[in-house]
mmCIF file of C-alpha atoms in Angstrom:
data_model
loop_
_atom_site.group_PDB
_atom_site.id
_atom_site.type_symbol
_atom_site.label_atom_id
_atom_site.label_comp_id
_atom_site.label_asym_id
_atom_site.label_seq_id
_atom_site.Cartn_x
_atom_site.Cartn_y
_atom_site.Cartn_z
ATOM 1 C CA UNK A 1 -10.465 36.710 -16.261
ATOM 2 C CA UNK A 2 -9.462 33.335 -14.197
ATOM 3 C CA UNK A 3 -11.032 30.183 -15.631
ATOM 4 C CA UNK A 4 -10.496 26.856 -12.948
ATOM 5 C CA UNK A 5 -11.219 23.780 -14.635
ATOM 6 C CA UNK A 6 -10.166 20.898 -12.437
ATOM 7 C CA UNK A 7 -9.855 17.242 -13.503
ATOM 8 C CA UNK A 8 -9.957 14.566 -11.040
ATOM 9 C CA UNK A 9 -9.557 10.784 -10.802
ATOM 10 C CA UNK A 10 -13.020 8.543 -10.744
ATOM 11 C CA UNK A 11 -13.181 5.127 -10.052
ATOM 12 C CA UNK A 12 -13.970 4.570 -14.238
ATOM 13 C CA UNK A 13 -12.689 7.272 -16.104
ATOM 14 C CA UNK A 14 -11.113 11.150 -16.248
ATOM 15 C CA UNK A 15 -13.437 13.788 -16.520
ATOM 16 C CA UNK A 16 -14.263 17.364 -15.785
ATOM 17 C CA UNK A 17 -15.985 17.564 -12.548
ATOM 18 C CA UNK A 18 -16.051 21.393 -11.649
ATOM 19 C CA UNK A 19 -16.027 24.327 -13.534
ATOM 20 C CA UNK A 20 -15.890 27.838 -12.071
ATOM 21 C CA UNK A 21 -15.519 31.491 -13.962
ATOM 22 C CA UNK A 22 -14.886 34.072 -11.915
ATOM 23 C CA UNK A 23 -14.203 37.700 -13.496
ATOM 24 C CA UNK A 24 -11.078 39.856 -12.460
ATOM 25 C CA UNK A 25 -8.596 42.372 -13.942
ATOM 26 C CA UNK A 26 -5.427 42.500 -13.596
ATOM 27 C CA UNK A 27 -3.036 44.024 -16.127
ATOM 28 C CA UNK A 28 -4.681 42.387 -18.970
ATOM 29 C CA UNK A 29 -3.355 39.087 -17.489
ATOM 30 C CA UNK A 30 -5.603 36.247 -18.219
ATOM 31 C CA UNK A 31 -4.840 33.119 -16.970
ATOM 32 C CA UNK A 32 -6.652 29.323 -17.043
ATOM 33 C CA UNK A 33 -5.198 26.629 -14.779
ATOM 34 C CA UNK A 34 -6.032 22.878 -14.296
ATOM 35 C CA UNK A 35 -4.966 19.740 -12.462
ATOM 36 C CA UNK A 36 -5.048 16.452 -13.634
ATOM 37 C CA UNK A 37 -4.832 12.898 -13.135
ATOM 38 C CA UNK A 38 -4.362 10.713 -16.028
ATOM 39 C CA UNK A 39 -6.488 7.385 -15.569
ATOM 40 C CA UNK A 40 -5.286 4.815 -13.658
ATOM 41 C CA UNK A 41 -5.508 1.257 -14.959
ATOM 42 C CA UNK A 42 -7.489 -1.034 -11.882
ATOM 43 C CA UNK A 43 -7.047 -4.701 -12.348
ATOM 44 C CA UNK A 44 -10.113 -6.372 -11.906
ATOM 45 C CA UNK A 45 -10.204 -9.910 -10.215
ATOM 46 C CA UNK A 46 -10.553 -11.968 -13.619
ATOM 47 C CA UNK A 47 -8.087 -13.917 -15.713
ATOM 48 C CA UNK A 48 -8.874 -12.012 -18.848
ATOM 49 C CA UNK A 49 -9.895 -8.370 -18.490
ATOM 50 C CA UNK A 50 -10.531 -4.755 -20.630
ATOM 51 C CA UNK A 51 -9.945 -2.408 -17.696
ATOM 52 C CA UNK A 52 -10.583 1.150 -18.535
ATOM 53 C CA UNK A 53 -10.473 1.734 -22.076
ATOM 54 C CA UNK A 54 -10.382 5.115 -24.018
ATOM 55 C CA UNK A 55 -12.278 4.898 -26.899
ATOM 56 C CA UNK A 56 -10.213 5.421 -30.522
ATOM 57 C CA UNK A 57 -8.765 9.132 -30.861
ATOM 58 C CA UNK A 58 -11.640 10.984 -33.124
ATOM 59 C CA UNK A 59 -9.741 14.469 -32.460
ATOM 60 C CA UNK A 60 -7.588 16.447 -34.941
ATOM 61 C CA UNK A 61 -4.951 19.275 -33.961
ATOM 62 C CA UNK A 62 -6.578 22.217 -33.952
ATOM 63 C CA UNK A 63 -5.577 24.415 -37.137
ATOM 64 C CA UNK A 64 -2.902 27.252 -36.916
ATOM 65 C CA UNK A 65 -3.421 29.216 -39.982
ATOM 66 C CA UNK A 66 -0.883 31.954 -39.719
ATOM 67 C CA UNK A 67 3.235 31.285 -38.861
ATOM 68 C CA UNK A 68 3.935 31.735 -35.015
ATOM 69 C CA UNK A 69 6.710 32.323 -33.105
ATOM 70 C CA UNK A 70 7.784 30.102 -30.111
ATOM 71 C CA UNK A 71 9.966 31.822 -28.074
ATOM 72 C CA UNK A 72 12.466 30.094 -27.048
ATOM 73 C CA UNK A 73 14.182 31.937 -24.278
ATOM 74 C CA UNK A 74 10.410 32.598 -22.699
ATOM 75 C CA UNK A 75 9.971 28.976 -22.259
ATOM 76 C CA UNK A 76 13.370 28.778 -20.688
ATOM 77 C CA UNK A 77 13.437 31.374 -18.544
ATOM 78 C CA UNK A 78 9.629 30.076 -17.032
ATOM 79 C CA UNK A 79 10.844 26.825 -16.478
ATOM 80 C CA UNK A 80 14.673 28.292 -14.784
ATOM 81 C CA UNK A 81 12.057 30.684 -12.295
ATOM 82 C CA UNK A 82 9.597 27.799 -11.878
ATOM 83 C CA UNK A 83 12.430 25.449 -10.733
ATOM 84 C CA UNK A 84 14.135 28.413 -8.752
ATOM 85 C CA UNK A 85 10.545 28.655 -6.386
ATOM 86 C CA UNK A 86 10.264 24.629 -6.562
ATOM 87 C CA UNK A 87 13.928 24.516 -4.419
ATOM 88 C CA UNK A 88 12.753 27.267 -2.234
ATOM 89 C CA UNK A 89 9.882 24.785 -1.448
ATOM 90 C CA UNK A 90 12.513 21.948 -1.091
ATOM 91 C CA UNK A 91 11.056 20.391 -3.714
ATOM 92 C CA UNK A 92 13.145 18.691 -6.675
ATOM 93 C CA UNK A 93 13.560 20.756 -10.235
ATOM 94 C CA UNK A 94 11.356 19.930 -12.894
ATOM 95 C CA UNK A 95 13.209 18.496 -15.790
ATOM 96 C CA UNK A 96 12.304 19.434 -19.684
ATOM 97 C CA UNK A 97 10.672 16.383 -21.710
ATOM 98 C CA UNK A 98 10.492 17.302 -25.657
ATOM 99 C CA UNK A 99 7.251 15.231 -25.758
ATOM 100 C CA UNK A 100 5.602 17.850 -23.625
ATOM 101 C CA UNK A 101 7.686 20.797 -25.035
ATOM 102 C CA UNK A 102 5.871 19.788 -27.916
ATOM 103 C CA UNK A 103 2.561 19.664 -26.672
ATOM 104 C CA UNK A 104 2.616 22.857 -25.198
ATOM 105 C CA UNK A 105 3.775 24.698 -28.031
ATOM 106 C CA UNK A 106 1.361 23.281 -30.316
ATOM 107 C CA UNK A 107 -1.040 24.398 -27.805
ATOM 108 C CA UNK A 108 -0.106 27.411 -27.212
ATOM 109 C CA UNK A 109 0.219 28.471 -30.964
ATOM 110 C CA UNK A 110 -3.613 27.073 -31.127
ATOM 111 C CA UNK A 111 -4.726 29.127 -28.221
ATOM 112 C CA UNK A 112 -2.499 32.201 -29.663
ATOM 113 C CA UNK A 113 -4.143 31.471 -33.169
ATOM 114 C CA UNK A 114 -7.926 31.859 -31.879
ATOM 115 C CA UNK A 115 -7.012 34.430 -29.118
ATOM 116 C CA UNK A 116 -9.001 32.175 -26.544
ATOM 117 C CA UNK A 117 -7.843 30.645 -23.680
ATOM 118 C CA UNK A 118 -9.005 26.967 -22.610
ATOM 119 C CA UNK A 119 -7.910 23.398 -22.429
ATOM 120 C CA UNK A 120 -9.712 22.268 -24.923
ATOM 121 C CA UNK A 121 -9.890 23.792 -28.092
ATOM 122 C CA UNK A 122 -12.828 22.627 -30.635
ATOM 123 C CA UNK A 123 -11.309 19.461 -32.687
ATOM 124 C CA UNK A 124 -8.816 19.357 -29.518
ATOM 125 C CA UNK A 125 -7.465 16.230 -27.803
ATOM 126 C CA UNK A 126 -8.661 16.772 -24.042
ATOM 127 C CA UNK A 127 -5.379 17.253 -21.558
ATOM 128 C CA UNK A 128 -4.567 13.966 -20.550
ATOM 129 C CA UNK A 129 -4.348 12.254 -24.190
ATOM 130 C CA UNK A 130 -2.521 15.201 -25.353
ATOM 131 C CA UNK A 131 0.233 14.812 -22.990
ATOM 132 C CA UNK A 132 0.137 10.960 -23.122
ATOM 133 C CA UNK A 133 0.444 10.898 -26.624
ATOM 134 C CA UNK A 134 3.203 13.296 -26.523
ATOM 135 C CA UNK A 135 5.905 12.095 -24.648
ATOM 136 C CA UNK A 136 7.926 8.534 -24.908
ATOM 137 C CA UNK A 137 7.438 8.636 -20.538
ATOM 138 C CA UNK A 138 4.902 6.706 -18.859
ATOM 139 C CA UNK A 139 2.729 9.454 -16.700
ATOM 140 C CA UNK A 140 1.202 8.736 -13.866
ATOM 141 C CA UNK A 141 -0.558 12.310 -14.145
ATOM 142 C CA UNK A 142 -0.348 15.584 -15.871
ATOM 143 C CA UNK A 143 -1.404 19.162 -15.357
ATOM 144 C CA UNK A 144 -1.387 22.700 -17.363
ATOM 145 C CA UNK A 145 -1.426 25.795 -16.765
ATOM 146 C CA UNK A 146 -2.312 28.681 -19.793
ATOM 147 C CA UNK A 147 -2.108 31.945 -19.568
ATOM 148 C CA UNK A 148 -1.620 35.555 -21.953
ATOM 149 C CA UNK A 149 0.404 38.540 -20.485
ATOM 150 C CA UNK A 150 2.871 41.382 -22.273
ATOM 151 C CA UNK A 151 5.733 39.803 -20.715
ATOM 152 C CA UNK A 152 7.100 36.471 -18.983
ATOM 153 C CA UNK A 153 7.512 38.549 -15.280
ATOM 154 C CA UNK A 154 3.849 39.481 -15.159
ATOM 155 C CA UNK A 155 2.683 35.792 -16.448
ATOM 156 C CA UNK A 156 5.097 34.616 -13.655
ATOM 157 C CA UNK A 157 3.908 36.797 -10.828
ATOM 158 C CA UNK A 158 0.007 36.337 -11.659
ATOM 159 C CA UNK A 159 0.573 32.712 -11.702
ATOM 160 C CA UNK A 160 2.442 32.189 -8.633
ATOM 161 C CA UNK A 161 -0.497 34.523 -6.650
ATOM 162 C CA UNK A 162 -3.239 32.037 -7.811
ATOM 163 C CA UNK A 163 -3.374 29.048 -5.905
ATOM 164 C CA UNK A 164 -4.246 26.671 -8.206
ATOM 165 C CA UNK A 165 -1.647 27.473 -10.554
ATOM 166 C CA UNK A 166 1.271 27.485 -8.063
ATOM 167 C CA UNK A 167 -0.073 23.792 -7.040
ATOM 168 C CA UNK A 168 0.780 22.668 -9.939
ATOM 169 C CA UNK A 169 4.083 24.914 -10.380
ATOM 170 C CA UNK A 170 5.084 23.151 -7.179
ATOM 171 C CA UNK A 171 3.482 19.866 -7.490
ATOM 172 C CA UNK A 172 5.454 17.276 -5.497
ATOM 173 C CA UNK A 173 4.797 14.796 -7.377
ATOM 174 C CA UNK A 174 5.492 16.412 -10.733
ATOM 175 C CA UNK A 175 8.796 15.579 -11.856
ATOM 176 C CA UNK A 176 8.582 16.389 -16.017
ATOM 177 C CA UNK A 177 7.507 19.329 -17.922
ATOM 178 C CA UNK A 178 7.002 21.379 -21.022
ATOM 179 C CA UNK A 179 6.517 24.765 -21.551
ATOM 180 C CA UNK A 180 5.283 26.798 -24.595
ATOM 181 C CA UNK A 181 5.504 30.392 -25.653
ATOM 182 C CA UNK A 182 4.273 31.950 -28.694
ATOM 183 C CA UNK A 183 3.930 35.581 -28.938
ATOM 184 C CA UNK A 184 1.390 37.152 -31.165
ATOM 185 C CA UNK A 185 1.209 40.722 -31.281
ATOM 186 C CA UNK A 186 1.869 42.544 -28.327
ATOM 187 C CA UNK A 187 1.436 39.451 -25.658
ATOM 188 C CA UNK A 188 2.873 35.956 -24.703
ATOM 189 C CA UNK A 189 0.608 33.438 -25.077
ATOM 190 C CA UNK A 190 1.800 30.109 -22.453
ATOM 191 C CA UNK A 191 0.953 26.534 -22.188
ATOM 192 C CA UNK A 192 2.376 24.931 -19.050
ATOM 193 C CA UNK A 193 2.649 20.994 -19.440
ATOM 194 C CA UNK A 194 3.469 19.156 -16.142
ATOM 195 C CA UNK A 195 4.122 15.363 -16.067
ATOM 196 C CA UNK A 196 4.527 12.743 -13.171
ATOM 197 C CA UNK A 197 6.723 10.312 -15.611
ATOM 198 C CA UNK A 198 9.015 7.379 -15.151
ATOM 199 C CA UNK A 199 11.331 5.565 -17.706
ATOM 200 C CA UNK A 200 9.465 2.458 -19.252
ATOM 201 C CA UNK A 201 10.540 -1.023 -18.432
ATOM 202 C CA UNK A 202 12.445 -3.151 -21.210
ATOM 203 C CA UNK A 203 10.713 -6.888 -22.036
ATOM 204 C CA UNK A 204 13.373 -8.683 -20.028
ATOM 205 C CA UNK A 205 13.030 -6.249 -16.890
ATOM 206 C CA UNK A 206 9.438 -6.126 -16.750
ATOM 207 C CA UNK A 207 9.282 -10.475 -17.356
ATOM 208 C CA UNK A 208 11.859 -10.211 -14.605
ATOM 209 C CA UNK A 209 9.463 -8.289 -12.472
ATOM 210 C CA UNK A 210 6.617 -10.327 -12.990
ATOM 211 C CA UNK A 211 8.877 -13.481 -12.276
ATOM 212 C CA UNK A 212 9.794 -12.332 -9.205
ATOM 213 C CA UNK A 213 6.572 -11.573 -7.455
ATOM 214 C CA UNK A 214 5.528 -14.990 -8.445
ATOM 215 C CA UNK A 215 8.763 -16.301 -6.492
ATOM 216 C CA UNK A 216 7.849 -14.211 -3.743
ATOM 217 C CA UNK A 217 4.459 -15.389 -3.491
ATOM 218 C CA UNK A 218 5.276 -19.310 -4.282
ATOM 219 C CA UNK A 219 7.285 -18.874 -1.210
ATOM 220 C CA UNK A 220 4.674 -17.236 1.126
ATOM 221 C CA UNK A 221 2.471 -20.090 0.475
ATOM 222 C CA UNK A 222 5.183 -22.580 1.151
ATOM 223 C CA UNK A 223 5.177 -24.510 -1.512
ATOM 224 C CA UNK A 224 8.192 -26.026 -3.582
ATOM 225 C CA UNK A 225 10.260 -23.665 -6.244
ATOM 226 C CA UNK A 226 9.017 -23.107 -9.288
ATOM 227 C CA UNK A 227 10.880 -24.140 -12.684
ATOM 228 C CA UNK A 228 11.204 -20.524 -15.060
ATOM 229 C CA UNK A 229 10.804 -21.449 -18.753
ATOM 230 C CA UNK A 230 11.410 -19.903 -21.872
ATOM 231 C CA UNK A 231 9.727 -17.130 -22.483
ATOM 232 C CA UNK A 232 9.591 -16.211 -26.012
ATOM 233 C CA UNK A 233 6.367 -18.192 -26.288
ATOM 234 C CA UNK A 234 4.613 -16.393 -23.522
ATOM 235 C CA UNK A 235 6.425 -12.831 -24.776
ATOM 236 C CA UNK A 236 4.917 -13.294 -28.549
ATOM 237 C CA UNK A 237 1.368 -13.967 -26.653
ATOM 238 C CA UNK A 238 1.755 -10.358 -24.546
ATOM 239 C CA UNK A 239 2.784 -8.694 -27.718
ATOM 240 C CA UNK A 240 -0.164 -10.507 -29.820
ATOM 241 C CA UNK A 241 -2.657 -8.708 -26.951
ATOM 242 C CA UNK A 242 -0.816 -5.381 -27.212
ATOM 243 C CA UNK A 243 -0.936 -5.228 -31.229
ATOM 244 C CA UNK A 244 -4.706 -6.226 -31.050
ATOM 245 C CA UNK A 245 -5.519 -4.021 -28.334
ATOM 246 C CA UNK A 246 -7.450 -6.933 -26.592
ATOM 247 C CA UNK A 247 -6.651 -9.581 -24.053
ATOM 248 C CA UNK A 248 -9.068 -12.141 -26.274
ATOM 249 C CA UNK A 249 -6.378 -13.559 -28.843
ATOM 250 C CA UNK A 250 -5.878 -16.389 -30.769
ATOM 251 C CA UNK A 251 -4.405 -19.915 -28.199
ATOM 252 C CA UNK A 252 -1.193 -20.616 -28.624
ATOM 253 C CA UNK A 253 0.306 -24.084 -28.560
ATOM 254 C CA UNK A 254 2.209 -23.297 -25.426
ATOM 255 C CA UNK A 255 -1.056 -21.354 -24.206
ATOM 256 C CA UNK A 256 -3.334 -24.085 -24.815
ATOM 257 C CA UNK A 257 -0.917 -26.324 -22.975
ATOM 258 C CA UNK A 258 -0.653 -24.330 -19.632
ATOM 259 C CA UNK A 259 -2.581 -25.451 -16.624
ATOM 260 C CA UNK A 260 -3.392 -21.977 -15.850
ATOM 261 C CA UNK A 261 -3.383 -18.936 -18.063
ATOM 262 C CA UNK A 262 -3.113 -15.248 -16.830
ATOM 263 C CA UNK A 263 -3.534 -12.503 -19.103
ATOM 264 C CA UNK A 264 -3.703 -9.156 -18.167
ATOM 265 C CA UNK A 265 -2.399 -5.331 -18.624
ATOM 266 C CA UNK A 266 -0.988 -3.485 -15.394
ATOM 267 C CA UNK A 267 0.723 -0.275 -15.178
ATOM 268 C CA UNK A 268 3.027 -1.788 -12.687
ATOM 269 C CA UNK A 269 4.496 -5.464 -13.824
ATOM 270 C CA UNK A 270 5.622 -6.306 -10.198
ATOM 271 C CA UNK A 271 1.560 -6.248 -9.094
ATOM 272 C CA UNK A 272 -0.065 -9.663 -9.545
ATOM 273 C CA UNK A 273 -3.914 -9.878 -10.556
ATOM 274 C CA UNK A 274 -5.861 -10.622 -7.596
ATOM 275 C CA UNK A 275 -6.334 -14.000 -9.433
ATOM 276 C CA UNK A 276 -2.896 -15.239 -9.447
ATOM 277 C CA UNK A 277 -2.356 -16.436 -5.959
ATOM 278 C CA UNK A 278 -4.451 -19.315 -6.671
ATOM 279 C CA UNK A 279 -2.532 -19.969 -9.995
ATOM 280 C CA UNK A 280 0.207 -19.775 -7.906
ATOM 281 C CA UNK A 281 -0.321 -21.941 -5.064
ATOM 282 C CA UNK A 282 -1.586 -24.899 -6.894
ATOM 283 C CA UNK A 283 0.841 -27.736 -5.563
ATOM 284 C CA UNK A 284 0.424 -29.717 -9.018
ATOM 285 C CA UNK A 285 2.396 -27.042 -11.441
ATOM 286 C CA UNK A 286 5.925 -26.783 -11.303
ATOM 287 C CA UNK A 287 7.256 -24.358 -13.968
ATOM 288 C CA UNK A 288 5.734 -21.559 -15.550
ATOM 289 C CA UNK A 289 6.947 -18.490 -18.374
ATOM 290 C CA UNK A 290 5.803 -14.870 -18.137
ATOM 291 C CA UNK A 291 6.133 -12.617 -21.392
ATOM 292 C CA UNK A 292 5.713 -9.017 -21.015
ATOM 293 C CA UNK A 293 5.226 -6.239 -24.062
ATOM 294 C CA UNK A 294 4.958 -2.270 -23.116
ATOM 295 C CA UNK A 295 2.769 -0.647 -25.392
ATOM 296 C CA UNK A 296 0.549 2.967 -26.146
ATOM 297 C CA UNK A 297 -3.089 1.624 -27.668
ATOM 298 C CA UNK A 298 -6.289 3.435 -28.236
ATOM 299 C CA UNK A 299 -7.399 1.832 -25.073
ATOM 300 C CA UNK A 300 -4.162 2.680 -23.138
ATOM 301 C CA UNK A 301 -2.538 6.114 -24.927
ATOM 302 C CA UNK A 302 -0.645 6.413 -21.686
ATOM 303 C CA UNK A 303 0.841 3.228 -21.931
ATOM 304 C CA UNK A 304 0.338 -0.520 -20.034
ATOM 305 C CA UNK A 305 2.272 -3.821 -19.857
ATOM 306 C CA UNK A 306 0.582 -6.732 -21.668
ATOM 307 C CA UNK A 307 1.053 -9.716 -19.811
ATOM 308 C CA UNK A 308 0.853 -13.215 -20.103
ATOM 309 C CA UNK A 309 1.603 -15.819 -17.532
ATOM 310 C CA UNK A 310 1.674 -19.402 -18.138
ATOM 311 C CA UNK A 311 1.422 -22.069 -15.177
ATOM 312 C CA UNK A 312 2.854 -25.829 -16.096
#
């Protein structure tokens, strides 16, 4: 039995938007795929915005009652054929992240545990907050594959023939994963974690990244250099926003002070709000400070820069 669940981006959130069961036999393999994109942050055109919030984590891990198994040499030798078809594609190897090793063996011990296949078990996490909680990498997206066979060739082989589960087996754009096994009587039961991740910014890098596009842009409009202050100020004020999980904080001094005051979250530091250029092309300022603090919320489990940028 093949279950497809697909998830796909919207313009406001991530959600299941198809569903299809079909029934078919073949040599006790079952097998559940899906694809999907974890949500994308949009800045909206405002100085101080909430932009796609997740609402606070009410799931629990669902319970595994009985000791399991995770074997070890399974996972590997999935990933080492997985890699071996992604070359053959000209594609780059995937590379093993421990966050998502993680999350697919906890998974697969739950779906081993109730013998059921899906990608959301009752008092489960759905996909995307699983993986983004899981791993210390900012994903862009994520995808999974499950599936229960006797042995690792036939889970192979009946995954490869199904389209949707080679897609994401040789995903361009996936570049991390995680695979768990966990055998439980006779068969393999396998969770297939896939990740699109890329190494977090430090606080100086990010500020640096932010401080350049407002160069660049002071210098498209063609107007005089701007003076680069201090930023520990600004950097408290970014990491005030993360901690509270809110753009709306307390004024600073130095805040209260500016002439113009950006605050925002982006998952990219080096993209401007739509709102800065006119910050930025004001000829009456002169210097400015940018503070910059990466953080995982309730709103943001996958991770966004808080930023605040200060016009003198």
């Amino acid at each position: 039995m093949i279950l497809e669940a697909r998830l796909v981006e919207t313009k406001r959130n991530c959600c299941f938007v198809r569903c299809c069961l079909w029934k078919a036999l073949w040599k006790r393999v079952f097998e559940d795929s899906v694809a999907a994109k974890l949500m994308p942050f949009v800045l909206l055109a405002s100085l101080a915005v909430l932009f796609l919030p997740w609402p606070p984590s009410v799931f629990a891990a669902a319970p595994v009652s009985s000791p399991l198994t995770y074997d070890s040499a399974a996972e590997q030798k999935l990933l080492d054929l997985a890699n071996q078809a992604r070359v053959q594609a000209g594609l780059a190897p995937l590379h093993p992240d421990d966050g998502l090793t993680e999350a697919a063996r906890e998974h697969a011990a739950a779906i081993a545990e109730r013998q059921q296949l899906s990608h959301q078990l009752p008092g489960e996490a759905p996909l995307a907050q699983r993986l983004a909680t899981s791993t210390n990498l900012h994903l862009e997206r994520g995808g999974e594959n499950v599936a229960t066979a006797a042995t690792v060739d036939q889970i192979y082989a009946s995954l490869m023939r199904s389209a949707p589960h080679r897609e994401n087996l040789l995903n361009p754009s996936f570049n991390v994963a995680g695979f768990g096994v966990v055998r439980n009587g006779y068969l393999l039961f396998v969770t297939q974690d896939f990740g699109e991740g890329r190494e977090t910014y430090s606080a100086q890098t990010s500020e640096d990244l932010v401080a350049a596009s407002v160069t660049q842009k002071r210098q498209q409009q063609r107007r005089s250099s701007l003076l680069r202050l201090n930023s520990s100020a600004a950097q408290a004020a970014a990491c005030s926003m993360a901690r509270a999980n809110s753009l709306i904080t307390p004024m600073s001094r130095d805040m209260a002070q500016s002439r113009y005051l950006l605050r925002y979250t982006s998952n990219q530091p080096q993209n401007l709000p739509s709102s800065a250029p006119r910050a930025i092309g004001d000829r009456n300022i002169s210097a400015f400070a940018v503070g910059s603090c990466y953080a995982k919320t309730t709103s943001y489990p996958n991770g966004v820069y808080w930023v605040a940028l200060m016009f003198y």
